[in-house]
C-alpha positions as protocol buffer text, in pm:
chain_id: "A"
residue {
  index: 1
  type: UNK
  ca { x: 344 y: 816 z: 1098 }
}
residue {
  index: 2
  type: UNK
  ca { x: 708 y: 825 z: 1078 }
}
residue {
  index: 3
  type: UNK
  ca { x: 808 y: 699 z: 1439 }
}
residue {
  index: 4
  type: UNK
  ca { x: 704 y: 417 z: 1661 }
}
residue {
  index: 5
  type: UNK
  ca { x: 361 y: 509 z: 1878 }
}
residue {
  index: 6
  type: UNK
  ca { x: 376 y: 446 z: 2222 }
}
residue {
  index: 7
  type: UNK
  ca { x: 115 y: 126 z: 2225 }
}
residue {
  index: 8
  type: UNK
  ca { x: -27 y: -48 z: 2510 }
}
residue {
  index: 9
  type: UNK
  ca { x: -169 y: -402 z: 2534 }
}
residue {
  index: 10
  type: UNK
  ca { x: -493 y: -240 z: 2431 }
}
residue {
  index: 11
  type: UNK
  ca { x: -389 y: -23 z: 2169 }
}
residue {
  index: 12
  type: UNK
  ca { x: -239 y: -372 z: 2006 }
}
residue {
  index: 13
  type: UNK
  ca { x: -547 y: -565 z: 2114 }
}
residue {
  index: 14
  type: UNK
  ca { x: -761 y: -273 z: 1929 }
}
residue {
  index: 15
  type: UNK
  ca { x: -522 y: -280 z: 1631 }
}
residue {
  index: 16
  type: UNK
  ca { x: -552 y: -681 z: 1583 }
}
residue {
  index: 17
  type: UNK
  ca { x: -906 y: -686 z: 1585 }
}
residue {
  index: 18
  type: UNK
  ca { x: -974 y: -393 z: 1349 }
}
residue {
  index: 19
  type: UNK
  ca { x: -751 y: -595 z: 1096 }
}
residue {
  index: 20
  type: UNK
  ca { x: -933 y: -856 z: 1160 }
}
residue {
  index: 21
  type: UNK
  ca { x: -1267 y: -656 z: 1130 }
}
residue {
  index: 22
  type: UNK
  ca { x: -1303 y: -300 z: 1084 }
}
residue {
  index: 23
  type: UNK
  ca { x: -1667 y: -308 z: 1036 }
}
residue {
  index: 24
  type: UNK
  ca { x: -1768 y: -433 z: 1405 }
}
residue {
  index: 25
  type: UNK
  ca { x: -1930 y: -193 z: 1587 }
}
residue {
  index: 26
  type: UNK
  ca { x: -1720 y: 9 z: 1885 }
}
residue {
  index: 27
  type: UNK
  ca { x: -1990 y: -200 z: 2116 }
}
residue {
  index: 28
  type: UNK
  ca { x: -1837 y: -543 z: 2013 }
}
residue {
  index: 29
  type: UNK
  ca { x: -1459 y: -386 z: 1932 }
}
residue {
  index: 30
  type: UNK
  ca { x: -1456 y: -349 z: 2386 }
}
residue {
  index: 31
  type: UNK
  ca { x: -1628 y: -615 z: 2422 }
}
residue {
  index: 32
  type: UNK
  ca { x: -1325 y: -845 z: 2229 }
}
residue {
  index: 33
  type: UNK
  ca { x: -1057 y: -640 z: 2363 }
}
residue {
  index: 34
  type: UNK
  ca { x: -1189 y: -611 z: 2696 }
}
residue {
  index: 35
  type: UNK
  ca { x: -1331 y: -234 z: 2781 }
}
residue {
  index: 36
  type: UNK
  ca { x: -1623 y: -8 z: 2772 }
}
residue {
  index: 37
  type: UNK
  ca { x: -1765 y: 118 z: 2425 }
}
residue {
  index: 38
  type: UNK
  ca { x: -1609 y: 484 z: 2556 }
}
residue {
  index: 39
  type: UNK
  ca { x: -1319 y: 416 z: 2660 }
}
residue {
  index: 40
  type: UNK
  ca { x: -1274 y: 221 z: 2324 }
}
residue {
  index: 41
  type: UNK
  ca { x: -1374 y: 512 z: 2136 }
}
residue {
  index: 42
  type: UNK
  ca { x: -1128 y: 707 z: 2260 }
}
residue {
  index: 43
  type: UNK
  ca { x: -833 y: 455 z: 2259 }
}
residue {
  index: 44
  type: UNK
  ca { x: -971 y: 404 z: 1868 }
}
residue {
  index: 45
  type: UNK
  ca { x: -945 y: 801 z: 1810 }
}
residue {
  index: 46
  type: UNK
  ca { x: -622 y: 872 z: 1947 }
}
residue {
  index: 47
  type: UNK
  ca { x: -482 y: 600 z: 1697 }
}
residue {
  index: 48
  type: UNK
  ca { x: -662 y: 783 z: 1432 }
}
residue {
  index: 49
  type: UNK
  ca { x: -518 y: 1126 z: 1492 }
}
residue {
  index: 50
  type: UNK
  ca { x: -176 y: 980 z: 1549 }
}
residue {
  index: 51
  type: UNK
  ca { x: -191 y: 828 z: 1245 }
}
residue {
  index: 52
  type: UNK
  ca { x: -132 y: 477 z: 1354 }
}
residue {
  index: 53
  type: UNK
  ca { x: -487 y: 391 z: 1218 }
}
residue {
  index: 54
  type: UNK
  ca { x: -426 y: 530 z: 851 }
}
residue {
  index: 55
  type: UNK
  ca { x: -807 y: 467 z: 730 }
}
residue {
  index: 56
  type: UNK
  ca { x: -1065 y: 172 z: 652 }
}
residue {
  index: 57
  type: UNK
  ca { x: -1138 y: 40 z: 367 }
}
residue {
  index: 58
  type: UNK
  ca { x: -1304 y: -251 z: 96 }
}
residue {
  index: 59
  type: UNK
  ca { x: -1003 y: -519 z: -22 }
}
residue {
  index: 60
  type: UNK
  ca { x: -1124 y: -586 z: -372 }
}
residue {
  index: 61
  type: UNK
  ca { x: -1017 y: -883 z: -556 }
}
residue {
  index: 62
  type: UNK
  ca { x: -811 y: -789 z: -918 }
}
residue {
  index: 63
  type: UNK
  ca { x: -898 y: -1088 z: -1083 }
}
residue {
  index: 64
  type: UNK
  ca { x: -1250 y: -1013 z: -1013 }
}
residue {
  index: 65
  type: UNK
  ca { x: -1283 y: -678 z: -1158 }
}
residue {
  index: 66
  type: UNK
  ca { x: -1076 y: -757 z: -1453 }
}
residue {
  index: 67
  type: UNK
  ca { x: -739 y: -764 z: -1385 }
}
residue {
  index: 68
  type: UNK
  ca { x: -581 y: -1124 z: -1400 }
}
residue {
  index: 69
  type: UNK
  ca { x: -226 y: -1052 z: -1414 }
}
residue {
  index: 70
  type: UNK
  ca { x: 42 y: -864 z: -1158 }
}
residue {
  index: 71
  type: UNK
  ca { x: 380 y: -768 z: -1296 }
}
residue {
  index: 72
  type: UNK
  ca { x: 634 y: -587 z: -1110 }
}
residue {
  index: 73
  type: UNK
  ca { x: 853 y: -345 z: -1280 }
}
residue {
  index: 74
  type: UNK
  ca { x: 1196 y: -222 z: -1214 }
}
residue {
  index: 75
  type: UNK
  ca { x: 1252 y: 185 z: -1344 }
}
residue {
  index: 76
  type: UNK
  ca { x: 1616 y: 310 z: -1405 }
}
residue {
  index: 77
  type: UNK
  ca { x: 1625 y: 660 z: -1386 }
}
residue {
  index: 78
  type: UNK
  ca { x: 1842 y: 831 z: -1653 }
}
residue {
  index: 79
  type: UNK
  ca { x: 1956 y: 1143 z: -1441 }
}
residue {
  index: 80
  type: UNK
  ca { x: 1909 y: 1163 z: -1029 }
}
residue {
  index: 81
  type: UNK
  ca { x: 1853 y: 1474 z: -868 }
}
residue {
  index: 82
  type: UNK
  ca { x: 1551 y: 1544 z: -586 }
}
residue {
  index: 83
  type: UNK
  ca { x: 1376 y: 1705 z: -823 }
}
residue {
  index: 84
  type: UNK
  ca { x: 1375 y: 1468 z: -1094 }
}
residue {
  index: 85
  type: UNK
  ca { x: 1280 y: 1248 z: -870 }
}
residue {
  index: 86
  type: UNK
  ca { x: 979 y: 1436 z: -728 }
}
residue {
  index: 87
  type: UNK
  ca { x: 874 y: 1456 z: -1071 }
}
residue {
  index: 88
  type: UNK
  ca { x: 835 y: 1107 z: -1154 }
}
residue {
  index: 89
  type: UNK
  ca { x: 667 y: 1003 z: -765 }
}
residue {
  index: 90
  type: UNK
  ca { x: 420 y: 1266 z: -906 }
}
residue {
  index: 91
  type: UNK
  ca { x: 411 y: 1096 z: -1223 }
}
residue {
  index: 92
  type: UNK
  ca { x: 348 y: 739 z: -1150 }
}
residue {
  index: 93
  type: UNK
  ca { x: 91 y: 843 z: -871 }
}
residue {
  index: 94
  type: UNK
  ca { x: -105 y: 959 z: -1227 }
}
residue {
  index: 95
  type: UNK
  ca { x: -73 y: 566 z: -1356 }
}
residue {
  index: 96
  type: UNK
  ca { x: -365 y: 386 z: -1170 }
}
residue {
  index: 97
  type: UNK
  ca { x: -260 y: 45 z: -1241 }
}
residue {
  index: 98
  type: UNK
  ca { x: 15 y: 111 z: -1074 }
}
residue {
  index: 99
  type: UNK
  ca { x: -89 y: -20 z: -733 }
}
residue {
  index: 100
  type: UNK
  ca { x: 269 y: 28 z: -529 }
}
residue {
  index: 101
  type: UNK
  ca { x: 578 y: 227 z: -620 }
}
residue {
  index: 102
  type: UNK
  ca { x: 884 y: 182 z: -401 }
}
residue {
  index: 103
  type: UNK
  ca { x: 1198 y: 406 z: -423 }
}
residue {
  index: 104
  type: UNK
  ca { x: 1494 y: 162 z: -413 }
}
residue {
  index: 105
  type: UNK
  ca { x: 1878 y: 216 z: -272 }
}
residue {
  index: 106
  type: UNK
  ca { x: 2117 y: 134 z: -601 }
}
residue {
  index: 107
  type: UNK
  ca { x: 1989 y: 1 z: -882 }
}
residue {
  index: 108
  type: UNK
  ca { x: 1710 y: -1 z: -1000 }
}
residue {
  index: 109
  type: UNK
  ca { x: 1556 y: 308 z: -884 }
}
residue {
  index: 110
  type: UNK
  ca { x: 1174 y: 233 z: -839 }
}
residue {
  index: 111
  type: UNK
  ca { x: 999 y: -127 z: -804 }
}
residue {
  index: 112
  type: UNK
  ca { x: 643 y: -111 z: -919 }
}
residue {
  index: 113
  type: UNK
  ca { x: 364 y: -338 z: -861 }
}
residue {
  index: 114
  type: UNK
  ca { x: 129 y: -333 z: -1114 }
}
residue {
  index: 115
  type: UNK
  ca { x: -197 y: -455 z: -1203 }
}
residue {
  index: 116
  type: UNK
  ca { x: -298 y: -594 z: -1638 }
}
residue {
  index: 117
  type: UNK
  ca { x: -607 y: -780 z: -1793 }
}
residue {
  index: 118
  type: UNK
  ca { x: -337 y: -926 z: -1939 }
}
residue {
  index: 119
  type: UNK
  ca { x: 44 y: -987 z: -2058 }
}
residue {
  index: 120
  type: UNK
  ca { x: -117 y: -813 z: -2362 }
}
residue {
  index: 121
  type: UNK
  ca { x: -257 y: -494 z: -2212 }
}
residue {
  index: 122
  type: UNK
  ca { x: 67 y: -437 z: -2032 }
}
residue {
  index: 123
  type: UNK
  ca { x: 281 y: -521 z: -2368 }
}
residue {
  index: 124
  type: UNK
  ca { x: 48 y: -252 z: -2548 }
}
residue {
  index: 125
  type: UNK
  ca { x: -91 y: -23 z: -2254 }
}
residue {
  index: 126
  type: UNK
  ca { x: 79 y: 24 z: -1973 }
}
residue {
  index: 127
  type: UNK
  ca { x: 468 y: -22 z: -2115 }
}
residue {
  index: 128
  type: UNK
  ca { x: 460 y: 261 z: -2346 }
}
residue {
  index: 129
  type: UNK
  ca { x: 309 y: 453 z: -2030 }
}
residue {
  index: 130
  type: UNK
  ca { x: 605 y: 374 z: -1816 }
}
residue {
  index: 131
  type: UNK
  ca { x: 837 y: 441 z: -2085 }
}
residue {
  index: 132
  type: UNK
  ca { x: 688 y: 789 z: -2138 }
}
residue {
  index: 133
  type: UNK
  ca { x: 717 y: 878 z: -1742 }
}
residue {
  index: 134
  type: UNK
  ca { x: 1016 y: 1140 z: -1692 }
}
residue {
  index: 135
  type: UNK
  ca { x: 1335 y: 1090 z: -1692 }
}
residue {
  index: 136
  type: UNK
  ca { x: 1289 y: 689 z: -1729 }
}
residue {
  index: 137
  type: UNK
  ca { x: 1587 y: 498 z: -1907 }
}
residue {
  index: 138
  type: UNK
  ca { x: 1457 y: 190 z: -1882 }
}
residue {
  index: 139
  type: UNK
  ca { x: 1204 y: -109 z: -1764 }
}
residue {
  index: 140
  type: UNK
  ca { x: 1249 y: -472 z: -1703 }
}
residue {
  index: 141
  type: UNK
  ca { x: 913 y: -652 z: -1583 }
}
residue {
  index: 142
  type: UNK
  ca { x: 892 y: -969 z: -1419 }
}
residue {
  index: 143
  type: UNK
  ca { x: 510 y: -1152 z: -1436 }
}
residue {
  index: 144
  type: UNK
  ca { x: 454 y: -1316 z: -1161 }
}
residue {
  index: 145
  type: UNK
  ca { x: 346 y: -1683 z: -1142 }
}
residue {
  index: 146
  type: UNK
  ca { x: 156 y: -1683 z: -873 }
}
residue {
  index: 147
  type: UNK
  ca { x: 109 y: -1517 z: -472 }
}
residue {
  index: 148
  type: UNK
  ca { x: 282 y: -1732 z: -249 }
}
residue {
  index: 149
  type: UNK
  ca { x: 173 y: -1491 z: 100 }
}
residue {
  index: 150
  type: UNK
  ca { x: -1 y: -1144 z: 62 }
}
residue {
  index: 151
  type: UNK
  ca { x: -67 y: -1008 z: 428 }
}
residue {
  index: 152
  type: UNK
  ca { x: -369 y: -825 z: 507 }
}
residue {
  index: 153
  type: UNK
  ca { x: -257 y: -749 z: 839 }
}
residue {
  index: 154
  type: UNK
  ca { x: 44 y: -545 z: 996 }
}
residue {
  index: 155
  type: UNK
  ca { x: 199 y: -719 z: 1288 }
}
residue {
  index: 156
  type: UNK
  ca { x: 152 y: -497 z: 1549 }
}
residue {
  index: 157
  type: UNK
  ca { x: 383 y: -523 z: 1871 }
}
């Protein structure tokens, strides 16, 4: 959804507690945010088809499936034109360690959050993989040293 919905105190109250929970039933969703399970239903359905509600969903921990490092990459382009650009969104969307790509203003052109077993696996794996993306003229990586916040929730207002 590309522009603000038009949200009511129970739209937000519906919002916060699917955040919260999205695996409560519609029974106990009214009952927290105060209506009927029908009316609920609906409210939750309109947010669905307006895209506000984007989809549910498992958070799975990296570290627990294998993947103990995140490193976020910065990709200079070598050449800029829509299409080149089109090319490589397409491109990284092929990568899946690559768990967020962001198209920047300036420089650098993309910021990249990617998952690694290891400092090792992304020296010898995933590197050469960014470096072979088109029209990339060059990476710098930053590890990080630990998550200071990571929000599971979108402040809705």
């Amino acid at each position: 959804m590309t522009r603000r919905a038009d949200l009511d105190d129970f739209d937000r109250r519906i919002l916060t507690e699917l955040q919260r929970d999205s695996r409560q039933t519609l029974a106990e969703l009214g009952t927290r945010v105060g209506l009927s399970q029908t009316p609920c239903w609906r409210r939750v359905r309109r947010l669905e088809e307006a895209g506000v509600i984007r989809g549910y969903g498992v958070r799975v921990d990296p570290a627990a499936v294998g993947f103990g490092e995140v490193i976020f990459a910065f990709l200079t382009m070598g050449a800029h034109t829509v299409e080149l650009q089109d090319e490589i969104r397409r491109a990284l969307e092929l990568v899946p360690e690559i768990q967020e790509a962001h198209f920047l203003s300036g420089d650098p052109d993309f910021l990249l959050k990617i998952l690694a077993v290891d400092s090792q696996h992304y020296v010898r794996e995933i590197l050469p993989r960014l470096y072979r993306l088109p029209h990339v003229r060059s990476v710098r990586s930053s590890f990080s040293l630990g998550r200071v916040k990571e929000a599971e929730a979108v402040p809705v207002q």
